[in-house]
XYZ file of C-alpha atoms in Angstrom:
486
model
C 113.625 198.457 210.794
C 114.003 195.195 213.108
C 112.582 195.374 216.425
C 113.223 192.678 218.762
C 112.482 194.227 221.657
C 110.223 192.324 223.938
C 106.732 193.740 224.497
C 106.245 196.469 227.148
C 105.054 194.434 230.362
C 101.823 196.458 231.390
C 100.795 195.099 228.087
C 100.731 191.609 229.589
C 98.915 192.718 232.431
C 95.804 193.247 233.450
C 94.221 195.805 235.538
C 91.889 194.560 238.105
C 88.118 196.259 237.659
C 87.596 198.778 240.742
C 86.123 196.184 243.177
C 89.693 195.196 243.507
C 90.959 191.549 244.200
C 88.735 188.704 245.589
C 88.440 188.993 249.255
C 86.517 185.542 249.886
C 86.533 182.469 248.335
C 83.280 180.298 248.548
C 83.475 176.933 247.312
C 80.134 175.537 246.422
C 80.350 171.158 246.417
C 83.281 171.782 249.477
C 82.653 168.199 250.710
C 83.080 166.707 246.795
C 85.840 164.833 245.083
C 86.984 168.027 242.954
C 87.235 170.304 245.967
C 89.566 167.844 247.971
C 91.884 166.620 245.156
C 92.572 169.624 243.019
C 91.115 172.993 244.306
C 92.441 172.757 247.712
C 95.912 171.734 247.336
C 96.276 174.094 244.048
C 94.715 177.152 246.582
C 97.609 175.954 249.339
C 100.556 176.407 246.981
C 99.319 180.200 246.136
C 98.584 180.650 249.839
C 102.405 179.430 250.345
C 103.649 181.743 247.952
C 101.980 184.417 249.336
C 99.391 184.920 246.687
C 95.966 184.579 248.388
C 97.097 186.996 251.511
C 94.151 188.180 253.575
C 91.940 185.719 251.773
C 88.656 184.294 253.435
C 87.614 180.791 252.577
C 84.099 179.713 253.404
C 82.769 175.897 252.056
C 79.670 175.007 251.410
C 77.406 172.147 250.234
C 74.803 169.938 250.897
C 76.503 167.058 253.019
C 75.740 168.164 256.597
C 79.147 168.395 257.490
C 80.258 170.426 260.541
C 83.374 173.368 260.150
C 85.274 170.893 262.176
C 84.641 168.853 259.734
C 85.609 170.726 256.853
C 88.630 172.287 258.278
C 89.997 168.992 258.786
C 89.910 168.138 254.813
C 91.734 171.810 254.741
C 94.872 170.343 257.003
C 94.732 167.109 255.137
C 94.763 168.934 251.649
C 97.177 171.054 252.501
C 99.803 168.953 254.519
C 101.780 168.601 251.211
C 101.658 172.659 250.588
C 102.694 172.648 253.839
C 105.684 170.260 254.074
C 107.123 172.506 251.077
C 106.553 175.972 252.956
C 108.916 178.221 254.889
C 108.131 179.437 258.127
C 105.666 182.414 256.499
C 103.962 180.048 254.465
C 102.795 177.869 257.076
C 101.402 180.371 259.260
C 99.458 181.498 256.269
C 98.371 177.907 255.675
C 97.483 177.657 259.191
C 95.753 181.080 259.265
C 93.483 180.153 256.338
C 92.136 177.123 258.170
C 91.344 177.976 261.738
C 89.288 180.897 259.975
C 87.667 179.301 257.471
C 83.744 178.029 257.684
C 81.607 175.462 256.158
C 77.780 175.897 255.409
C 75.417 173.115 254.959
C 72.886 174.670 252.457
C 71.078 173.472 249.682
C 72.324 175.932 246.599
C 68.911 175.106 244.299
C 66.785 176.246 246.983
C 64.829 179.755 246.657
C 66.908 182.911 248.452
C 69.683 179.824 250.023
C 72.643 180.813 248.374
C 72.081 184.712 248.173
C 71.529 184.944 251.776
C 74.897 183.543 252.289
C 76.684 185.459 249.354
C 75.565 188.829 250.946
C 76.657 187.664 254.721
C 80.501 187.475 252.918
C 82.898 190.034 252.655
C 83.219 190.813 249.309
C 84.389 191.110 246.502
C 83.652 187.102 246.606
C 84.631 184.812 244.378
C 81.942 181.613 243.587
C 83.365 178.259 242.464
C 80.824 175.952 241.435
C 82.745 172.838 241.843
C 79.008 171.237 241.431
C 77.781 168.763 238.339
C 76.758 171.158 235.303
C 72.923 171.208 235.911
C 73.638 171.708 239.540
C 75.379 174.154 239.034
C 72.948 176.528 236.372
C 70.091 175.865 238.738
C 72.096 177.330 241.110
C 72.575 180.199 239.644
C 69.267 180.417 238.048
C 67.940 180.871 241.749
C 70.194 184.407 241.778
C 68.439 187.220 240.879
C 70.495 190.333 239.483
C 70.215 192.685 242.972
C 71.133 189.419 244.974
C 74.873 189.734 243.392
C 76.829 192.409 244.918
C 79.504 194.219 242.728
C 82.798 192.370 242.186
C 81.236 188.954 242.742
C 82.775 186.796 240.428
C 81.164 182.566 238.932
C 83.336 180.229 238.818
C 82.561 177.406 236.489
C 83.794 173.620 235.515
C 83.084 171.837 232.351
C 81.735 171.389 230.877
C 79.689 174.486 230.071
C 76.505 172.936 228.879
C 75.765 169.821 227.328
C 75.303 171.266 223.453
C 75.933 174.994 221.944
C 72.077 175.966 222.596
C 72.549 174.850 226.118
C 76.210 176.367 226.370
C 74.279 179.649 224.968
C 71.421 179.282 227.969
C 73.664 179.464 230.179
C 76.160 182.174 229.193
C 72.682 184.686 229.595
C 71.929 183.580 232.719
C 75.456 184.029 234.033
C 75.595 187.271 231.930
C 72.042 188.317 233.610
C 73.952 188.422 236.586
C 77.829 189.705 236.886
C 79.723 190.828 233.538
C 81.468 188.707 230.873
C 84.520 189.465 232.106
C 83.612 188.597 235.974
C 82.928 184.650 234.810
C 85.564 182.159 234.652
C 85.049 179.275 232.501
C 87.555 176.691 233.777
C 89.970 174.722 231.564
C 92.687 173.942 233.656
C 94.819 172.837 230.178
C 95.298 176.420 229.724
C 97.551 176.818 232.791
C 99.992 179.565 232.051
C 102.993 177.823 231.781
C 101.474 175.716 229.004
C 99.673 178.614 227.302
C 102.875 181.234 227.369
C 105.189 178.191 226.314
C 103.216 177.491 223.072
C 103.163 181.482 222.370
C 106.194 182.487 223.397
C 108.130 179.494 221.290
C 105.839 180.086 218.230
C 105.762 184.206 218.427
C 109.844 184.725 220.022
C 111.577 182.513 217.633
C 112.373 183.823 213.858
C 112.674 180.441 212.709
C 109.277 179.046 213.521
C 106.834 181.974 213.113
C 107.623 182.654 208.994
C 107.376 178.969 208.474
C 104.057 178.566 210.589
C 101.170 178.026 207.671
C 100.297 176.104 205.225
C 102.723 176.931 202.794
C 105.318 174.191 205.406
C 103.268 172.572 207.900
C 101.324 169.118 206.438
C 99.345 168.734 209.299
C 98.893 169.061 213.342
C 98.092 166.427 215.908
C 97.262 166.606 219.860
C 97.216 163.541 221.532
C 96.230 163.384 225.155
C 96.158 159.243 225.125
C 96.359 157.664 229.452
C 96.446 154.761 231.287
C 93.546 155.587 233.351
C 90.486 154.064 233.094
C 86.978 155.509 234.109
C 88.653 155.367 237.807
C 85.216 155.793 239.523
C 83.607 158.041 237.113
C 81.304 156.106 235.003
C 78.391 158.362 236.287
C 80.104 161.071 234.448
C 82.445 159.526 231.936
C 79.525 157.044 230.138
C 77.153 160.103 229.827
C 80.259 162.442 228.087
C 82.795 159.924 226.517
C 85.851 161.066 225.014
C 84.903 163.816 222.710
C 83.040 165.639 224.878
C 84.995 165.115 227.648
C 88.931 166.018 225.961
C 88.288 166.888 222.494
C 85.608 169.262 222.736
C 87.157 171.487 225.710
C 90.722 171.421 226.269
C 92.262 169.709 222.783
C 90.373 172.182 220.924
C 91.816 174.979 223.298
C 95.070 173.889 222.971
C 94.492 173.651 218.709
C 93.552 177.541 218.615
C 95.952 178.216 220.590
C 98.539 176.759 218.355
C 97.049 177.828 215.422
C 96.049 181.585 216.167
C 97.549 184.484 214.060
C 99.970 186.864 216.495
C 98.431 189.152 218.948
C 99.438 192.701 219.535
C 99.696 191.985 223.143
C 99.162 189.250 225.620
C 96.064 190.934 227.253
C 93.030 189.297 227.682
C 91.068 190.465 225.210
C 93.337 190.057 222.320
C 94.362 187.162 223.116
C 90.788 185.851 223.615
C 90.118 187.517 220.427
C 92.232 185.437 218.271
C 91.055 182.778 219.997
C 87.906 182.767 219.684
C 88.503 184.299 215.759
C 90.497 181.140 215.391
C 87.218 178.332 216.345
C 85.060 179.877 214.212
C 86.597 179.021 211.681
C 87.419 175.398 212.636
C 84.829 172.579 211.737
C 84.682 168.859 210.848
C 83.107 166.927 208.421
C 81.204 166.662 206.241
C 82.060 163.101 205.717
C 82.288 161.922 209.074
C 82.693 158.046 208.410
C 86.450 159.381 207.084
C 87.582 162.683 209.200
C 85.967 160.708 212.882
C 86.956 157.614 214.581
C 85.394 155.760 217.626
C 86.445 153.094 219.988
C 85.785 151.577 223.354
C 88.025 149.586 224.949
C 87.917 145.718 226.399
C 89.796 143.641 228.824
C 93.196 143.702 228.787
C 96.323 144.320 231.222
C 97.989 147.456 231.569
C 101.224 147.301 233.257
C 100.829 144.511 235.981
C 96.784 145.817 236.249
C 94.180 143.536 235.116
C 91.936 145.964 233.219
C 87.881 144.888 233.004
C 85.551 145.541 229.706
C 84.301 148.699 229.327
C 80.990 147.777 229.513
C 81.584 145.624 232.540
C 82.712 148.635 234.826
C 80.510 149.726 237.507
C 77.733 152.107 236.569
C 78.254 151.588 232.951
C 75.216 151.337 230.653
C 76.544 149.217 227.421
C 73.308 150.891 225.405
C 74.865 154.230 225.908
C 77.753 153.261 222.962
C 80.113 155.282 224.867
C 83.709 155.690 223.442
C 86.454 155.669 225.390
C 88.937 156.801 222.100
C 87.944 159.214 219.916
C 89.916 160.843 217.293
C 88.459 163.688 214.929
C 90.139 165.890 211.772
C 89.651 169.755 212.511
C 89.874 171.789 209.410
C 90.974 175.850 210.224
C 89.381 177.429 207.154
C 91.855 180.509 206.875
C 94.363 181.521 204.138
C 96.962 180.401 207.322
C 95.705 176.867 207.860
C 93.112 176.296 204.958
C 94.420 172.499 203.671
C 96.335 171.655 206.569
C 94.151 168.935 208.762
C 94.624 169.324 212.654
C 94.021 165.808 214.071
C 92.838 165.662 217.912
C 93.241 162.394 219.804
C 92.312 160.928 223.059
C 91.800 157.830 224.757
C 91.388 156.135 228.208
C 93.333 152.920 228.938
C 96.015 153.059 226.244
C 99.150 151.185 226.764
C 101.772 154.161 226.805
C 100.544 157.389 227.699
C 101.150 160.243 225.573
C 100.444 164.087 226.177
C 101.526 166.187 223.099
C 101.553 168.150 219.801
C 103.103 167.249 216.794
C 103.847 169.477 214.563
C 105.063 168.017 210.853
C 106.207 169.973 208.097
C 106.594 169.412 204.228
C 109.370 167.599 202.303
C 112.098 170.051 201.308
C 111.266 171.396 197.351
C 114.014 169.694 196.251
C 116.451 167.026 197.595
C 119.845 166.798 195.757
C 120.587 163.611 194.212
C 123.157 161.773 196.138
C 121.895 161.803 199.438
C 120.729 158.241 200.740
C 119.204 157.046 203.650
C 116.835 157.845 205.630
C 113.976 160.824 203.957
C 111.601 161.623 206.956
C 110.197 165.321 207.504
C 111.046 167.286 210.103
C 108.669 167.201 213.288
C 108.198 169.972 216.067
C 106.614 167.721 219.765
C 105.916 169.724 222.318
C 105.042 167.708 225.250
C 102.533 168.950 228.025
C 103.265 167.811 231.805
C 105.897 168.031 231.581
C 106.474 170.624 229.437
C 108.949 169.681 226.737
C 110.297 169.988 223.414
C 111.624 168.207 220.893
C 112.735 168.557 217.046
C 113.362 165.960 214.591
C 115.636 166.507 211.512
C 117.635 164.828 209.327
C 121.369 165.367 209.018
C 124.273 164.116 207.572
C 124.715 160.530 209.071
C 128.254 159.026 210.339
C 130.316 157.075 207.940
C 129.136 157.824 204.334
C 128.451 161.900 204.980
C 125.881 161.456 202.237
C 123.614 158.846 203.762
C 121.099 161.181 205.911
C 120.151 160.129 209.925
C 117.800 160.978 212.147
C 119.233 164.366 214.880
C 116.916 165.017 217.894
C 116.733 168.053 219.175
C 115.411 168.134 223.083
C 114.956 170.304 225.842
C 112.606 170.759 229.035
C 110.836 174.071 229.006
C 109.648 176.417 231.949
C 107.135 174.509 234.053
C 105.358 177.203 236.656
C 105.677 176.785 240.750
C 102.084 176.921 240.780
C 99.527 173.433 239.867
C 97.200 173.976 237.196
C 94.828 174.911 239.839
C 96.527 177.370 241.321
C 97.236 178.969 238.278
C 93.180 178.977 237.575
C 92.638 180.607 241.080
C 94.933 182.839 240.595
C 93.672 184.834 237.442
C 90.389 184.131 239.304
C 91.772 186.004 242.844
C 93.341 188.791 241.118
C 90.486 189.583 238.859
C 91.913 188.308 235.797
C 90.009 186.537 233.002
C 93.084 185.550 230.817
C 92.701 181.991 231.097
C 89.434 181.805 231.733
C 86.734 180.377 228.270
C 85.154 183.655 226.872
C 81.372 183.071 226.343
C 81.393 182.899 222.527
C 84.559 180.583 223.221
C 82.521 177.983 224.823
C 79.933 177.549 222.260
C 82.149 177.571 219.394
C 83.739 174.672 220.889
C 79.992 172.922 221.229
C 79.232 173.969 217.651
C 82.298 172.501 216.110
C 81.675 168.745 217.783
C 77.902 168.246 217.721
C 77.684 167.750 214.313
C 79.930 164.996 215.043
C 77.992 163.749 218.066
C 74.481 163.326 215.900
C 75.944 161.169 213.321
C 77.954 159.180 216.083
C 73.917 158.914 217.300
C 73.037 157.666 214.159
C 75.528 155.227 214.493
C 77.209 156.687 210.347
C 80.473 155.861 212.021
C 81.418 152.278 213.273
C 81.955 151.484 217.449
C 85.299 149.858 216.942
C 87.138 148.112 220.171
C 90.428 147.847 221.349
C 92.368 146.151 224.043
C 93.110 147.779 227.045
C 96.687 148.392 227.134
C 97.181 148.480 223.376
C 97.534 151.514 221.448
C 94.187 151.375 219.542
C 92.365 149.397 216.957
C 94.351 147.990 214.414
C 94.528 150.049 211.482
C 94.461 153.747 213.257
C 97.825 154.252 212.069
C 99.153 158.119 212.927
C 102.590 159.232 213.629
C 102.857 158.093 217.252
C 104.098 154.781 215.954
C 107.612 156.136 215.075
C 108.078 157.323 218.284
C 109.591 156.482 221.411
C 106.705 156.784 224.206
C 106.402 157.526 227.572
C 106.181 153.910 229.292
């Protein structure tokens, strides 16, 4: 019997624990970089669309800043929110601010932050928008009966600095609220993205039976920029590229184009077949041929006069930092098993590229006759913006026999909200969705670090590239047949 009716939509949704929604928001690191730039202005366009009603939002940090202050950076994050909003969504803009607080406390001191969690009205939501080790000390000063019910940890990336640290610090969150009151924060996995790789793969008859091994040759995510460290060598020369891209979000986004269907698009099966999905990814053995590394030198990008790595502020040339890394994921599954998934990113490459490629195999049999040109067929689906493309050949004008290349393109469903938003929103309504399960975030750690000791060990070569080229010479992959984004 077909069924092509569309999944019941409670099935999609999930059911808030009895706490209810988030009534405060506390921002931990208020006064910092990732506060002002992303958080706020993704918190402004829920608030506008009336998702964040009733909401308290209280800063905090160690910068002895004044509400004043901080309520100022609120109207100056929000002014483009607001320039966007109707009437309703202005006054809620405005409402947020004049009642929101900032606290000047130091979060690693003894009894500091629980005193100020408990003086909240809760449920209360805690975003540690703090470095890492920041960050667990923080919570490491929380005892179990300082958390009331409901309160829910917020945390960045990355989560730990290796899977035994990633697994230190999953028990002392655990210690203190439950799994599924902890949100692990990849903002790649903004709904839009996430629901446009399932639904196309999972809706459409002729991509799901063809979706294996037995027609895919391989898989490649590129997430290749312009940018350069752009003030954060502090960060960037401690993480480099694999930890940084590969090891959090391109792995994310792998699983999630890899996973076998779920019965629903709940959290936990969903998460399941995620995290079913990592464990059985790995690289290597032979790193020297499934890794590449590469930093890049001076060069121009566009009309911008681009400096040696090593000669960037706060770089430390011993550290042997790469600024390109590319590494061959194998899925070892009766789906996947043979088919390599190639992950690839890099910081001041010439044409910036955001995408998956999807190629499949040569057709059995070609009839003789046909001429031309012989290329397989390629799925791209491109992420912000969100678009899709598919590559095939067809019969060719003049001689009908002589094949030519057909593309395929259209732009799919972007969501009203910015990646943060989105992020704040599962974490205001209580949902975990697209939030890094616990045994998620290791897997990831376990799957790279292999790869980070024999980088260490220097078994794979620190090769250089220009800035504003596309790479070393020689790391040929299937971006060069390709039109990019200039």
């Amino acid at each position: 019997m077909s069924n092509t009716s569309a999944p019941a939509q409670e099935n999609a949704t999930y059911t808030p624990t009895p706490e209810g929604p988030v009534k405060t928001l506390l921002i931990l690191g208020a006064s910092g970089d990732l506060t002002g730039r992303l958080l706020l202005p993704g918190l402004a366009r829920l608030v506008t669309r009336g998702r964040a009603d009733g909401l308290k939002l209280i800063g905090a940090g160690s910068d002895s800043w004044t509400t004043e202050n901080w309520q100022k950076r609120l109207s100056e994050s929000f002014s483009a929110a607001r320039e966007k909003a109707d009437d309703d969504g202005e006054r809620a803009l405005q409402q947020i601010c004049e009642h929101s607080e900032y606290h000047a406390i130091d979060v690693t001191a003894e009894g500091k932050l629980a005193e100020l969690l408990n003086s909240l009205p809760g449920p209360v939501a805690i975003y540690f928008a703090l470095p890492p080790a920041i960050s667990q000390t923080a919570c490491e000063q929380l005892r179990p009966e300082d958390v009331p019910a409901g309160t829910r940890l917020v945390m960045e990336k990355p989560f730990g600095s290796g899977e035994e640290s990633a697994r230190s610090l999953n028990q002392t969150l655990k210690a203190l609220v439950p799994e599924d009151h902890i949100h692990r924060v990849d903002h790649f996995l903004g709904k839009a993205t996430v629901f446009n790789i399932l639904g196309l793969r999972f809706a459409n008859r002729m991509l799901e039976p063809v979706w294996s091994n037995q027609h895919i040759e391989k898989v490649e995510i590129f997430f290749d920029e312009k940018l350069t460290v752009e003030g954060r060598s502090r960060y960037y020369d401690k993480a480099g590229a694999l930890r940084d891209m590969i090891q959090s979000h391109l792995l994310q986004i792998m699983a999630l184009m890899a996973i076998n269907g779920p019965a629903t698009i709940h959290e936990r099966d969903l998460r399941d077949h995620v995290g079913s999905t990592l464990r059985a990814a790995s690289i290597g053995p032979d790193f020297a041929q499934c890794t590449r590394r590469a930093r890049y030198t001076a060069g121009t990008i566009g009309d911008r006069d681009v400096p040696n790595y090593v000669d960037e502020e706060g770089i430390d040339p011993e550290n042997m930092t790469e600024t390109l890394a590319e590494v061959e994921v194998s899925i070892n599954n009766e789906r996947w098993a043979g088919v390599p998934f190639i992950l690839r990113s890099g910081k001041a490459v010439g044409r910036k590229r955001k995408e998956a490629v999807v190629t499949f195999k040569p057709v059995n049999h070609l009839p003789t006759g046909f001429t031309g040109a012989d290329v397989p067929t390629r799925l791209r689906i491109g992420f912000g913006p969100d678009t899709l493309q598919l590559e095939m050949d067809v019969n060719g004008p003049g001689n009908i026999f002589s094949l030519d290349r057909a593309v395929l393109s259209a732009e799919l469903n972007a969501s009203d909200l910015l990646p943060y938003g989105e992020v704040l929103d599962g974490v205001l309504s209580g949902d975990p969705l697209l939030s890094v399960r616990d045994d998620i975030a290791e897997d990831c750690w376990r799957i790279v670090e292999p790869v980070l000791e024999a980088w260490a060990r220097n078994e794979v070569p620190l090769e250089e590239y220009e800035a504003g080229s596309s790479g070393p010479s020689g790391w040929v992959t299937s971006q060069e047949d390709v039109p990019l984004e200039s």
